[in-house]
Short mmCIF file of C-alpha atoms and ligand atoms in Angstrom, two decimals:
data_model
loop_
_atom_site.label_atom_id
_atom_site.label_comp_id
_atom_site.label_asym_id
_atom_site.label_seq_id
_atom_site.Cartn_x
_atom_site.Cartn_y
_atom_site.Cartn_z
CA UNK A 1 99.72 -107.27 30.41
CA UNK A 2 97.97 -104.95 27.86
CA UNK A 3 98.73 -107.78 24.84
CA UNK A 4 97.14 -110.61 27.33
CA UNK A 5 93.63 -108.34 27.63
CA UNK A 6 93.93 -107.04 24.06
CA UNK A 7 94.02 -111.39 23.08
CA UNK A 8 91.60 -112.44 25.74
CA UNK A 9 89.11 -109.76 24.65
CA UNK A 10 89.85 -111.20 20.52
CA UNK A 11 88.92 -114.53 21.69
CA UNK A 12 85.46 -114.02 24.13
CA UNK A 13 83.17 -112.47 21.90
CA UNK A 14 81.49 -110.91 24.99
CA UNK A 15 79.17 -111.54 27.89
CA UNK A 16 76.60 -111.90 25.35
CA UNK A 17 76.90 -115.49 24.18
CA UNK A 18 78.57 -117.26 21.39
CA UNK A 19 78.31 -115.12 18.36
CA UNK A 20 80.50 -111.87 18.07
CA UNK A 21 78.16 -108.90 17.63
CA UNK A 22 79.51 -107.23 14.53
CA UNK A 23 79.40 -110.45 12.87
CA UNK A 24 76.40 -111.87 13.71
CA UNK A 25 76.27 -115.42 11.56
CA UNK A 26 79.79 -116.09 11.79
CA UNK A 27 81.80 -115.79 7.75
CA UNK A 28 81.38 -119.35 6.75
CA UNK A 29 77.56 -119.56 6.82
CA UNK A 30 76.28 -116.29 5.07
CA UNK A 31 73.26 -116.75 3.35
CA UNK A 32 72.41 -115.03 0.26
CA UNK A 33 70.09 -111.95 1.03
CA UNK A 34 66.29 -113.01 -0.10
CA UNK A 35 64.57 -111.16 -2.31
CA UNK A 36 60.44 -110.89 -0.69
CA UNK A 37 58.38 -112.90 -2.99
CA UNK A 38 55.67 -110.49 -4.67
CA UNK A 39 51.55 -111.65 -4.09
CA UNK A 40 50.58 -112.68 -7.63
CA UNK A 41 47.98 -110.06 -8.71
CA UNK A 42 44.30 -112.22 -9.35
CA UNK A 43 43.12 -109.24 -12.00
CA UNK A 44 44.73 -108.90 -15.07
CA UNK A 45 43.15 -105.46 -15.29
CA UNK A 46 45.64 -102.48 -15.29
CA UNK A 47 44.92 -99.98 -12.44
CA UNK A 48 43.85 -102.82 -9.84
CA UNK A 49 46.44 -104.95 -7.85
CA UNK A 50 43.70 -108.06 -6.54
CA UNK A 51 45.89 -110.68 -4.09
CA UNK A 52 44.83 -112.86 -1.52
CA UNK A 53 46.90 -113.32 1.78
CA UNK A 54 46.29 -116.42 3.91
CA UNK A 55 47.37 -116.01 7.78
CA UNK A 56 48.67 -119.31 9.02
CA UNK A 57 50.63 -120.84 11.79
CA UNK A 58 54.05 -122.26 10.51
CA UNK A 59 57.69 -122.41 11.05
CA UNK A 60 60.42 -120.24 10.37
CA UNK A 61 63.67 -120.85 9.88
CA UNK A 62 66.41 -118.30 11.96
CA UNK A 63 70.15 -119.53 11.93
CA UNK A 64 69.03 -123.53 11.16
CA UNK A 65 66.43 -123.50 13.79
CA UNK A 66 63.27 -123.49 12.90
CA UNK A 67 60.73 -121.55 15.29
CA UNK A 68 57.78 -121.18 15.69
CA UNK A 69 55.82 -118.31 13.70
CA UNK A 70 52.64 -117.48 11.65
CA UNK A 71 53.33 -116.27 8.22
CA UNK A 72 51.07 -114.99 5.56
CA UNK A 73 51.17 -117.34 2.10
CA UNK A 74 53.69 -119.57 4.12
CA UNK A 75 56.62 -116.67 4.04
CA UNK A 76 58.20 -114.33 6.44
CA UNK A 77 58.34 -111.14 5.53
CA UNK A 78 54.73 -111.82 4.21
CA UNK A 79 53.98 -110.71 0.47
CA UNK A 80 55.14 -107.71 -1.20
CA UNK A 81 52.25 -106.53 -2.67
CA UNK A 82 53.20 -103.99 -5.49
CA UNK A 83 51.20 -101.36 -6.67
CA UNK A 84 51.10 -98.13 -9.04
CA UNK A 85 49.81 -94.42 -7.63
CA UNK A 86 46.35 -94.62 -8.35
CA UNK A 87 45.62 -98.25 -8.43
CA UNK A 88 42.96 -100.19 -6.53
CA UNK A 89 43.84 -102.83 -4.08
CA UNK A 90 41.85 -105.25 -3.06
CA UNK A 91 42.90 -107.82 -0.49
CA UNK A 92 40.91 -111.30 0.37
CA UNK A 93 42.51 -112.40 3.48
CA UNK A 94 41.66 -115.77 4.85
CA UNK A 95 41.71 -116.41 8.77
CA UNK A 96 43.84 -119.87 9.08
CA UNK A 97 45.43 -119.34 12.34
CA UNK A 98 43.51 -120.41 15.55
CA UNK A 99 42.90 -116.77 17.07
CA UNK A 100 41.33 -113.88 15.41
CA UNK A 101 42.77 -111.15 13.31
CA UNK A 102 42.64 -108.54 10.99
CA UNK A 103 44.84 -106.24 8.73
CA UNK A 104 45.89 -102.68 9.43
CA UNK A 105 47.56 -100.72 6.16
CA UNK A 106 50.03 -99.13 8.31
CA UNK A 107 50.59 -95.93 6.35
CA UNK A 108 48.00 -95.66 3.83
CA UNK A 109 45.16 -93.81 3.63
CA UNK A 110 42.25 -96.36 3.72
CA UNK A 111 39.07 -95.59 4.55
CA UNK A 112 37.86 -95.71 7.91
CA UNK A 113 36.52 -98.99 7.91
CA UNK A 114 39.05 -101.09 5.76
CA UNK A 115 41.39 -99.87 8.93
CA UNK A 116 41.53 -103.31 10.51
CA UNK A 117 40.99 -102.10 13.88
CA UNK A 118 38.54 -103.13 16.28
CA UNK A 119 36.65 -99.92 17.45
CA UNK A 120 35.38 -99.98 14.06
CA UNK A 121 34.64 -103.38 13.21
CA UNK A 122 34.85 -107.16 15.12
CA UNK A 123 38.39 -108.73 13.75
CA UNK A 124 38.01 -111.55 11.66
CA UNK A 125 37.59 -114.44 13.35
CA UNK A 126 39.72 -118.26 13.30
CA UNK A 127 38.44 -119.73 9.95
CA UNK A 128 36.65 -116.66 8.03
CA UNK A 129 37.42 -114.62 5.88
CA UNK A 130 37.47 -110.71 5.08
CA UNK A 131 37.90 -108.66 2.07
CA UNK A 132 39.57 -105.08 2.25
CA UNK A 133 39.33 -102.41 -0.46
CA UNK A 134 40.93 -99.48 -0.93
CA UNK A 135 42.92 -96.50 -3.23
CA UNK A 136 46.24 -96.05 -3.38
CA UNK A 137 46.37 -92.33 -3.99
CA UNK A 138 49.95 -91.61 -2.33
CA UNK A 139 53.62 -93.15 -3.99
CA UNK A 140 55.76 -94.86 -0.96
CA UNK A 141 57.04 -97.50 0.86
CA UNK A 142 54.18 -98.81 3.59
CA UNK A 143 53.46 -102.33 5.19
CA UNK A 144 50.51 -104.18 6.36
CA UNK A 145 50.15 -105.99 10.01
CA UNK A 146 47.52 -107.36 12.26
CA UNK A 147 45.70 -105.11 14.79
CA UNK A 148 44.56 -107.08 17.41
CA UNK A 149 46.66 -108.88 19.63
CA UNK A 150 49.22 -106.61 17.82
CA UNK A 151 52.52 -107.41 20.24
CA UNK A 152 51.93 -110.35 19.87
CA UNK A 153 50.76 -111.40 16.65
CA UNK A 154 53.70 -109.01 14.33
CA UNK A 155 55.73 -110.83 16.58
CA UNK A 156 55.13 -113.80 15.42
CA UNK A 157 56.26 -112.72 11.91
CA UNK A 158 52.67 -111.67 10.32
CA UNK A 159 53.90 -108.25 8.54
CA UNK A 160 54.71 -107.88 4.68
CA UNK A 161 55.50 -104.51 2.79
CA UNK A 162 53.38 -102.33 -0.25
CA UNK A 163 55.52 -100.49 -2.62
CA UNK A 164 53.64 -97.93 -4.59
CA UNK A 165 55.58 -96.44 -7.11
CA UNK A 166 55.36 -93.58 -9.12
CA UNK A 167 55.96 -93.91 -12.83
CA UNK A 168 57.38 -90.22 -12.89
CA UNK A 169 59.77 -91.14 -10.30
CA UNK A 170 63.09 -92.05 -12.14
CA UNK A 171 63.92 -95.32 -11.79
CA UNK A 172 66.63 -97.32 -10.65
CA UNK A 173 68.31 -100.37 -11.91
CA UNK A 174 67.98 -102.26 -8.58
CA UNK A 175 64.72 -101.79 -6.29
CA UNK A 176 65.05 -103.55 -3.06
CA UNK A 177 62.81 -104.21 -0.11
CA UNK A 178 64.71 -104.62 2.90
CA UNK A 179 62.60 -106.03 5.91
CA UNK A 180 64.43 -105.78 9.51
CA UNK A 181 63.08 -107.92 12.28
CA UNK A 182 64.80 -108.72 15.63
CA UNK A 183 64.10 -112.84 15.98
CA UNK A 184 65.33 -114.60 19.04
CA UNK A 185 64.00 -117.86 20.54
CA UNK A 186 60.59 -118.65 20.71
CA UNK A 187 60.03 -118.26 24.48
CA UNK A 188 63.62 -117.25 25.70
CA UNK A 189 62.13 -114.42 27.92
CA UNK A 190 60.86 -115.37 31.02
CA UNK A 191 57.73 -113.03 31.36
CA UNK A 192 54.67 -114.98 31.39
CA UNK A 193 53.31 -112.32 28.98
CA UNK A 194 55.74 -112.53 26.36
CA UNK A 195 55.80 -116.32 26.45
CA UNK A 196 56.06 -117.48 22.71
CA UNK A 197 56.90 -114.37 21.12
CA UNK A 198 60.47 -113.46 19.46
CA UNK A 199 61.42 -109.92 19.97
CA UNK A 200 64.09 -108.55 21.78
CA UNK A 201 64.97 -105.40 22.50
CA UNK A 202 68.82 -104.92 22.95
CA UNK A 203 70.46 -107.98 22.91
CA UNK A 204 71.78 -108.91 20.02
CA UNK A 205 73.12 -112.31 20.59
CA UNK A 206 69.82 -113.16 21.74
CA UNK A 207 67.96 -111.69 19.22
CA UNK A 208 69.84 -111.16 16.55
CA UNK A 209 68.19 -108.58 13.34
CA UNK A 210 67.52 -110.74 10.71
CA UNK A 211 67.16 -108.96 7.21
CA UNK A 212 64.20 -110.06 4.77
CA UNK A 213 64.09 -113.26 7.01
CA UNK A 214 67.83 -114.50 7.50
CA UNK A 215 70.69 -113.14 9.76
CA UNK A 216 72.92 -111.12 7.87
CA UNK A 217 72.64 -112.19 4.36
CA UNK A 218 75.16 -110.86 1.54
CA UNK A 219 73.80 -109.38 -1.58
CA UNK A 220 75.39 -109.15 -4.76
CA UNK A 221 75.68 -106.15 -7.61
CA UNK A 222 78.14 -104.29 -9.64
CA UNK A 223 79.44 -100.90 -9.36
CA UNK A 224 76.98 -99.29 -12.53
CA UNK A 225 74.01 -100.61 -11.03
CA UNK A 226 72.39 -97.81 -9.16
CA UNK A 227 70.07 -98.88 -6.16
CA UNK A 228 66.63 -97.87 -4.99
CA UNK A 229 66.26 -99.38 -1.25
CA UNK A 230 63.15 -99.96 0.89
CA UNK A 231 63.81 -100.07 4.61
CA UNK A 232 61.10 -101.08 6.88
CA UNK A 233 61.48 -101.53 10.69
CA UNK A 234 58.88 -104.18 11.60
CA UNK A 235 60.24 -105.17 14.79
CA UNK A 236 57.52 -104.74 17.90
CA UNK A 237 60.58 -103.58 20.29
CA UNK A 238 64.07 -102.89 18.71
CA UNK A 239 65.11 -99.76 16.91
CA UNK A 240 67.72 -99.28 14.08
CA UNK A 241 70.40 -96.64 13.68
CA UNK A 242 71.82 -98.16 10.51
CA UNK A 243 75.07 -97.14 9.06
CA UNK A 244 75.30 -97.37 5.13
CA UNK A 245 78.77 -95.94 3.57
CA UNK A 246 77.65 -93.48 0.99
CA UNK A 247 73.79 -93.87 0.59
CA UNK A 248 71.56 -91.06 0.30
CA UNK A 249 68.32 -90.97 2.16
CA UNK A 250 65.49 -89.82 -0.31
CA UNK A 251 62.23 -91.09 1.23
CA UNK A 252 60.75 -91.21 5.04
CA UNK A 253 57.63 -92.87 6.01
CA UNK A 254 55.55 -91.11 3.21
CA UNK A 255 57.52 -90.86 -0.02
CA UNK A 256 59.86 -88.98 -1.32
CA UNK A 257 61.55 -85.90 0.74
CA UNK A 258 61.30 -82.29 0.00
CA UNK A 259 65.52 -82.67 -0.40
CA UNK A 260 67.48 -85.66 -0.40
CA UNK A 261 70.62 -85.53 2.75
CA UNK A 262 73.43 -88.20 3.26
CA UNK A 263 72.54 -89.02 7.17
CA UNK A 264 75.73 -90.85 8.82
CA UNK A 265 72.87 -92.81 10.69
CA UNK A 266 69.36 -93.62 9.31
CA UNK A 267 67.08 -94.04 12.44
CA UNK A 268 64.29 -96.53 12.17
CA UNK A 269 62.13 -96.32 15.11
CA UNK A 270 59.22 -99.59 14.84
CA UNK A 271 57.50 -99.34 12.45
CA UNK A 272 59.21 -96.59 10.61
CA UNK A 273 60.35 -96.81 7.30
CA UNK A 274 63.53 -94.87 4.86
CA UNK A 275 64.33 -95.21 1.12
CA UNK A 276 67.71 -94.67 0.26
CA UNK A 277 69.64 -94.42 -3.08
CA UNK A 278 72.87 -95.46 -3.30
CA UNK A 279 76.09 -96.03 -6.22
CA UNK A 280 77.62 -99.47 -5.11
CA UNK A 281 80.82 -98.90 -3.66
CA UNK A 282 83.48 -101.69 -5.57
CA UNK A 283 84.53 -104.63 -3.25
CA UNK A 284 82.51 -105.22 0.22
CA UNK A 285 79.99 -102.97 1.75
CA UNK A 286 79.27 -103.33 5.38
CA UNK A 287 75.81 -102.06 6.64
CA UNK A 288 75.22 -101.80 10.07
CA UNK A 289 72.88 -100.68 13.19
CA UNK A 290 73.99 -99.32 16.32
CA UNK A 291 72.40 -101.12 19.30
CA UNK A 292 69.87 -98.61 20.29
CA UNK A 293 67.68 -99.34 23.47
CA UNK A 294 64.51 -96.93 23.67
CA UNK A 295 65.81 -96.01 27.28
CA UNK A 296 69.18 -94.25 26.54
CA UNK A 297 69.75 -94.38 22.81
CA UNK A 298 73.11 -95.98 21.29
CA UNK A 299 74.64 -98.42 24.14
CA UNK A 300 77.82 -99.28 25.04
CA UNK A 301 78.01 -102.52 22.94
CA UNK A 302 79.58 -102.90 19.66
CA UNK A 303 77.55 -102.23 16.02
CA UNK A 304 75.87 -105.14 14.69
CA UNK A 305 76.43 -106.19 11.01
CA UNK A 306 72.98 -105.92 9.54
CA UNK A 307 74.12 -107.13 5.80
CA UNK A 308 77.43 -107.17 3.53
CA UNK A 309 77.01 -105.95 -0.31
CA UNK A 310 79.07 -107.30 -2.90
CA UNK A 311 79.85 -104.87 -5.55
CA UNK A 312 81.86 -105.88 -8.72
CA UNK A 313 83.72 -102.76 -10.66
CA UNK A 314 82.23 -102.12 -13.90
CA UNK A 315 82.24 -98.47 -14.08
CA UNK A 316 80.61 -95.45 -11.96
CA UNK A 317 77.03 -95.35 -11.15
CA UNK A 318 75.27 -91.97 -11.70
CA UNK A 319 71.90 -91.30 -9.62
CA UNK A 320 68.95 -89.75 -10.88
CA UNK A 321 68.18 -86.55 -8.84
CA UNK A 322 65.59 -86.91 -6.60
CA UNK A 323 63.25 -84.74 -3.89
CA UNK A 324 60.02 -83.43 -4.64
CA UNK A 325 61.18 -79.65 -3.54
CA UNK A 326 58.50 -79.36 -0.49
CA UNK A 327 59.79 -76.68 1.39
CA UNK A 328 58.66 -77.11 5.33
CA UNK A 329 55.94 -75.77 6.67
CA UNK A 330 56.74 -72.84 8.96
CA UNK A 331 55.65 -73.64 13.18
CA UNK A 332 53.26 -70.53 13.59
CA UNK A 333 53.49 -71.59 17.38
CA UNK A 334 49.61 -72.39 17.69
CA UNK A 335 48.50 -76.09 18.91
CA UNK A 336 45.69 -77.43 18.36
CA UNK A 337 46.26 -80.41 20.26
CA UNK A 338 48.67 -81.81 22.78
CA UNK A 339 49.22 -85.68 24.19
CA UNK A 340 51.75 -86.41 26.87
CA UNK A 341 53.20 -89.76 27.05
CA UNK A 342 54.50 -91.02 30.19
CA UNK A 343 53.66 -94.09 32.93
CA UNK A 344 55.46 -97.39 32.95
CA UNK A 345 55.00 -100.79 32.86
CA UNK A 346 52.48 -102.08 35.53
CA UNK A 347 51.57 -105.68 37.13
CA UNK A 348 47.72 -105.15 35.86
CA UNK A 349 49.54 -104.06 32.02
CA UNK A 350 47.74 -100.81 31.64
CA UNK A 351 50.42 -99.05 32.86
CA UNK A 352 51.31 -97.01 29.58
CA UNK A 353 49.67 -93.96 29.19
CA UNK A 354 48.75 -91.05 27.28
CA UNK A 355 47.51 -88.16 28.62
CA UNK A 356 47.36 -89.64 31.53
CA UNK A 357 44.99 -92.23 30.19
CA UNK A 358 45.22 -96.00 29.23
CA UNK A 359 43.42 -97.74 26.42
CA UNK A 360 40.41 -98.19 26.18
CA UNK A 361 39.30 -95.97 28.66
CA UNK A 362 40.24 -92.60 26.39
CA UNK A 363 39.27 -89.20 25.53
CA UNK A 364 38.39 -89.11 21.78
CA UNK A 365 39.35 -85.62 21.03
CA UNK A 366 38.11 -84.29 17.29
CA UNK A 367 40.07 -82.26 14.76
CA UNK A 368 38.10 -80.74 11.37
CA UNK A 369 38.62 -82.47 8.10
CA UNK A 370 40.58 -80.45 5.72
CA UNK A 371 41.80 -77.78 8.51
CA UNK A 372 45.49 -77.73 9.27
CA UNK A 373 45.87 -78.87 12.98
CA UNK A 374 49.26 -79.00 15.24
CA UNK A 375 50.05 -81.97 17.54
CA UNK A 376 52.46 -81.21 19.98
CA UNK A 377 53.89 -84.58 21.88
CA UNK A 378 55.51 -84.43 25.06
CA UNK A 379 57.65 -87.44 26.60
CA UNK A 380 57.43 -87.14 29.95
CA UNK A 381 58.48 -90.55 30.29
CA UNK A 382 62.20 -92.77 30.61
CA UNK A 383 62.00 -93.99 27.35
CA UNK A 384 61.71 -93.17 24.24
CA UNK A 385 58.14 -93.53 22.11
CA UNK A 386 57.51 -94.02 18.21
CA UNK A 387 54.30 -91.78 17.90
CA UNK A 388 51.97 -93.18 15.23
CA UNK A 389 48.76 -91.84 13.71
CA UNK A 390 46.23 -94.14 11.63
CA UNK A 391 45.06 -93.27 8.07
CA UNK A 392 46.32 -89.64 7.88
CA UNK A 393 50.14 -88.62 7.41
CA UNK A 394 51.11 -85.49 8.71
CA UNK A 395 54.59 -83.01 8.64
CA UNK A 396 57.05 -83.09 11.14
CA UNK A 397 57.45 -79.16 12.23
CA UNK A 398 60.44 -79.69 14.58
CA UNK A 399 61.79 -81.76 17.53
CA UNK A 400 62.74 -80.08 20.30
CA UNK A 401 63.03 -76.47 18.80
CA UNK A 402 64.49 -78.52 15.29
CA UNK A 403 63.05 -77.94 12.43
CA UNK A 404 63.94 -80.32 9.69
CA UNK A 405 66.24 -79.57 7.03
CA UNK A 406 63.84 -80.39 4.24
CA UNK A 407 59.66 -81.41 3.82
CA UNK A 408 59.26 -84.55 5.97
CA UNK A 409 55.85 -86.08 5.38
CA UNK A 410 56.07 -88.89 8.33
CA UNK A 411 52.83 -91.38 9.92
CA UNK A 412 55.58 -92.39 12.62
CA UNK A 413 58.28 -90.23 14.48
CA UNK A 414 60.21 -91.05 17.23
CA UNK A 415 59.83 -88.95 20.48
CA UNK A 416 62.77 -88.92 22.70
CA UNK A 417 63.40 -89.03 26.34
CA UNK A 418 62.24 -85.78 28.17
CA UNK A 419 61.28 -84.17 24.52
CA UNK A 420 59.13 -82.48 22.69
CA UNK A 421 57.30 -83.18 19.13
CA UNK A 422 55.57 -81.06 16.81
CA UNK A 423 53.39 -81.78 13.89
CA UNK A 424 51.33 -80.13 11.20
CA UNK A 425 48.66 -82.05 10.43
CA UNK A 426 45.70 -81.08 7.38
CA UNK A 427 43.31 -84.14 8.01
CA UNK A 428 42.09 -86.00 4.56
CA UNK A 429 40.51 -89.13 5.56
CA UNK A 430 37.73 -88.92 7.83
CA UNK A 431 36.66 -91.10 10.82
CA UNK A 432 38.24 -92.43 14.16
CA UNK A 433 41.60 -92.95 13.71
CA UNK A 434 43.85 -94.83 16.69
CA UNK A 435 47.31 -93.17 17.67
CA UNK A 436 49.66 -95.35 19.74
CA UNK A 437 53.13 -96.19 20.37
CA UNK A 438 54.15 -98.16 18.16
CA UNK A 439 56.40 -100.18 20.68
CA UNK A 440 53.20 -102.93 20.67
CA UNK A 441 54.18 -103.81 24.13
CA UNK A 442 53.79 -100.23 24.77
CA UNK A 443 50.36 -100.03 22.52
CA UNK A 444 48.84 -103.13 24.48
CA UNK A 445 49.66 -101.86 27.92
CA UNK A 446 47.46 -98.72 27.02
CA UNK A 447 49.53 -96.24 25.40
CA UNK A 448 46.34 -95.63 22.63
CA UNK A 449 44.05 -93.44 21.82
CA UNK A 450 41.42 -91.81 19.54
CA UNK A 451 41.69 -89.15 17.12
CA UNK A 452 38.26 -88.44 15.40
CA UNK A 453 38.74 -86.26 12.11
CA UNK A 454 35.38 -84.60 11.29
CU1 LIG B 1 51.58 -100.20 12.53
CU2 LIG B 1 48.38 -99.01 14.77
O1 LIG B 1 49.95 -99.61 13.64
CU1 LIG B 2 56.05 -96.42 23.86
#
């Protein structure tokens, strides 16, 4: 009786459809992991990184069929556009798709107006075109993404990834960008909102995570070559709690970490992001995510295979140290500030809120430039929220009573169910910043507000 269950269960891959969800593309038709095409920089000069980004409606390609998607430059993820500390960037984007847009540097300190949000400035609209400057004063791993129509519109695949690197960092002999994004069928969900859009947010048959693009790709190395990796969480709905044998986290949202740890679990909430470094283990490396849903954390289904390294044996790996040696920043106990989080989803969509308020009828409260300031979130709410803060990154002080083990310079944290968040935050950029959920259903159905540095 036990050996009949035991074989049925081998041979139905579960009530969620056809594929099995640890091995997502099946093991004849792996496709090799691709690498993000870099934007071609238009100024020789050293010290400025000039590209121009076209936002177009297209197709892409998930599992053979192609769907439908708008891209930047024709590619999904867009254009890695890679940069030095200290360079200027300078981006002409062209309007080609049929609605309005604009650009928001999620992560980077631009100035106020080079934002790409609409309190400050009318998005850019079908046809035109817009031209955003700004410093790059801060080493990390950051990404770029429309801010209007946001849910929507990152959906559809416009997102792409800036790497600023620090020459005094050491470096590695592999430096990979690794884009997740849950695609499913264009359509597949029934709501009359969500109509045309891809994301998903726990099924992974359904929507299955695909990795710079393609459902779990293989990538190949050899056991020497150590490896610098860039993960970025660009999904609008779907969180990551990625399991990778042996790799050492070094970076969060805002470069490196005070001191490096050796998580069993990196967390990617939407639109985080996590550099690891890791010595290839010989033979094959599986990397996978839990299946996390925002209303109860890891769920009862099996882990998904995200990706499978290759590694040929040609000797140990040794990796450089790294960790800038920030200590944290002690919680004195004083707020400056607190938002709540809570609501639902509503029939009129507005039912998100913060503070008890929904976008765009908000309080803008003001914090001094230059003046350390603490946040405290509160989740009063039955799911879980990424908190995210525009064009200022600030410390995480604790989570619930936590303090972190080491400096952690964040512009996204996660805020669990029924908890509490608290950050230290010495404002450098000044203007009207917007602070949302990053869940962009969340963000559209008014979880947003104003934070006005002064
Ligand atoms: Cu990723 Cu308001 O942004
Ligand atoms: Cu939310």
């Amino acid at each position: 009786m036990t050996l009949l269950v035991l074989l049925a269960c081998t041979a139905a891959p579960g009530s969620f459809g056809a594929r099995s969800p640890v091995d997502q593309a099946g093991q004849d038709a792996r496709l090799p992991l691709p690498l993000v095409a870099e934007a071609e920089d238009l100024d020789p000069a050293a010290g400025a990184l000039h590209v121009a980004l076209t936002a177009a409606a297209g197709t892409h390609s998930v599992e053979g069929v192609d769907q439908p998607a708008d891209l930047y430059n024709g590619q999904v993820p867009g254009p890695t556009l890679h940069a030095t500390v200290g360079d200027t960037l300078t981006v002409d984007l062209q309007n080609a798709l049929a609605d309005s847009t604009t650009i928001h540097w999620h992560g980077i300190a631009a100035p106020n107006d080079m934002d790409g949000v609409t309190i400050l400035a009318d998005p850019v609209p079908a046809g035109l075109g817009f031209t955003y400057a700004m410093s790059l004063d801060h080493a990390g791993t950051y990404w770029y993404h429309p801010h209007v129509d946001t849910h929507h519109q990152v959906d559809l695949g416009l997102y792409g990834v800036v790497v600023v690197d620090d020459p005094a960092e050491p470096a590695f002999d592999d430096d990979l960008v690794l884009v997740f994004d849950a695609w499913g069928e264009a359509g597949a969900e029934d709501d009359a909102n969500d109509q045309g859009d891809h994301h998903g947010v726990f099924n992974p048959s359904d929507f299955p995570w695909t990795v710079n693009g393609v459902v779990d790709p293989t990538w190949s190395t050899t056991t020497s070559r150590t490896l610098r990796a860039r993960l970025v969480n660009t999904s609008n709905t779907s969180y990551l709690d990625i399991a990778w044998p042996g790799a050492v986290r070094i970076a969060g949202d805002q470069g490196l970490l005070g001191a490096t740890d050796t998580p069993d679990h990196v967390f990617l909430a939407p639109g985080d992001r996590a550099e690891i470094a890791w010595a290839p283990i010989a033979g094959d490396t599986d990397v996978t995510t839990t299946v996390y849903v925002p209303a109860g954390g890891d769920a009862w289904e099996p882990d998904v295979r995200l990706f499978t390294v290759h590694a040929e044996d040609d000797g140990a790996a040794t990796l450089p140290a790294l960790g800038d040696g920030a200590v944290p920043t002690a919680d004195d106990g004083r707020t400056t500030l607190t938002y709540v989080f809570a609501g639902g989803p509503s029939e009129d969509g507005d039912g998100w809120l913060i503070n008890g308020e929904a976008w765009p009828d908000v309080t803008v409260e003001s914090i001094p430039l230059g003046e350390p300031s603490v946040i405290e979130v509160r989740n009063l709410s039955a799911t879980e929220h990424p908190f995210h803060l525009h064009g200022n990154a600030f410390e995480v002080l604790s989570v619930d009573g936590v303090a972190p083990a080491s400096a952690d310079f964040e512009d996204t944290v996660n805020v669990p169910i029924r908890s509490v968040v608290r950050l230290r935050l010495v404002p450098t950029n000044p203007g009207d910043w917007l602070l949302h959920c990053h869940l962009l259903g969340h963000e559209d159905g008014g979880m947003m507000t104003i934070l006005r540095v002064e």
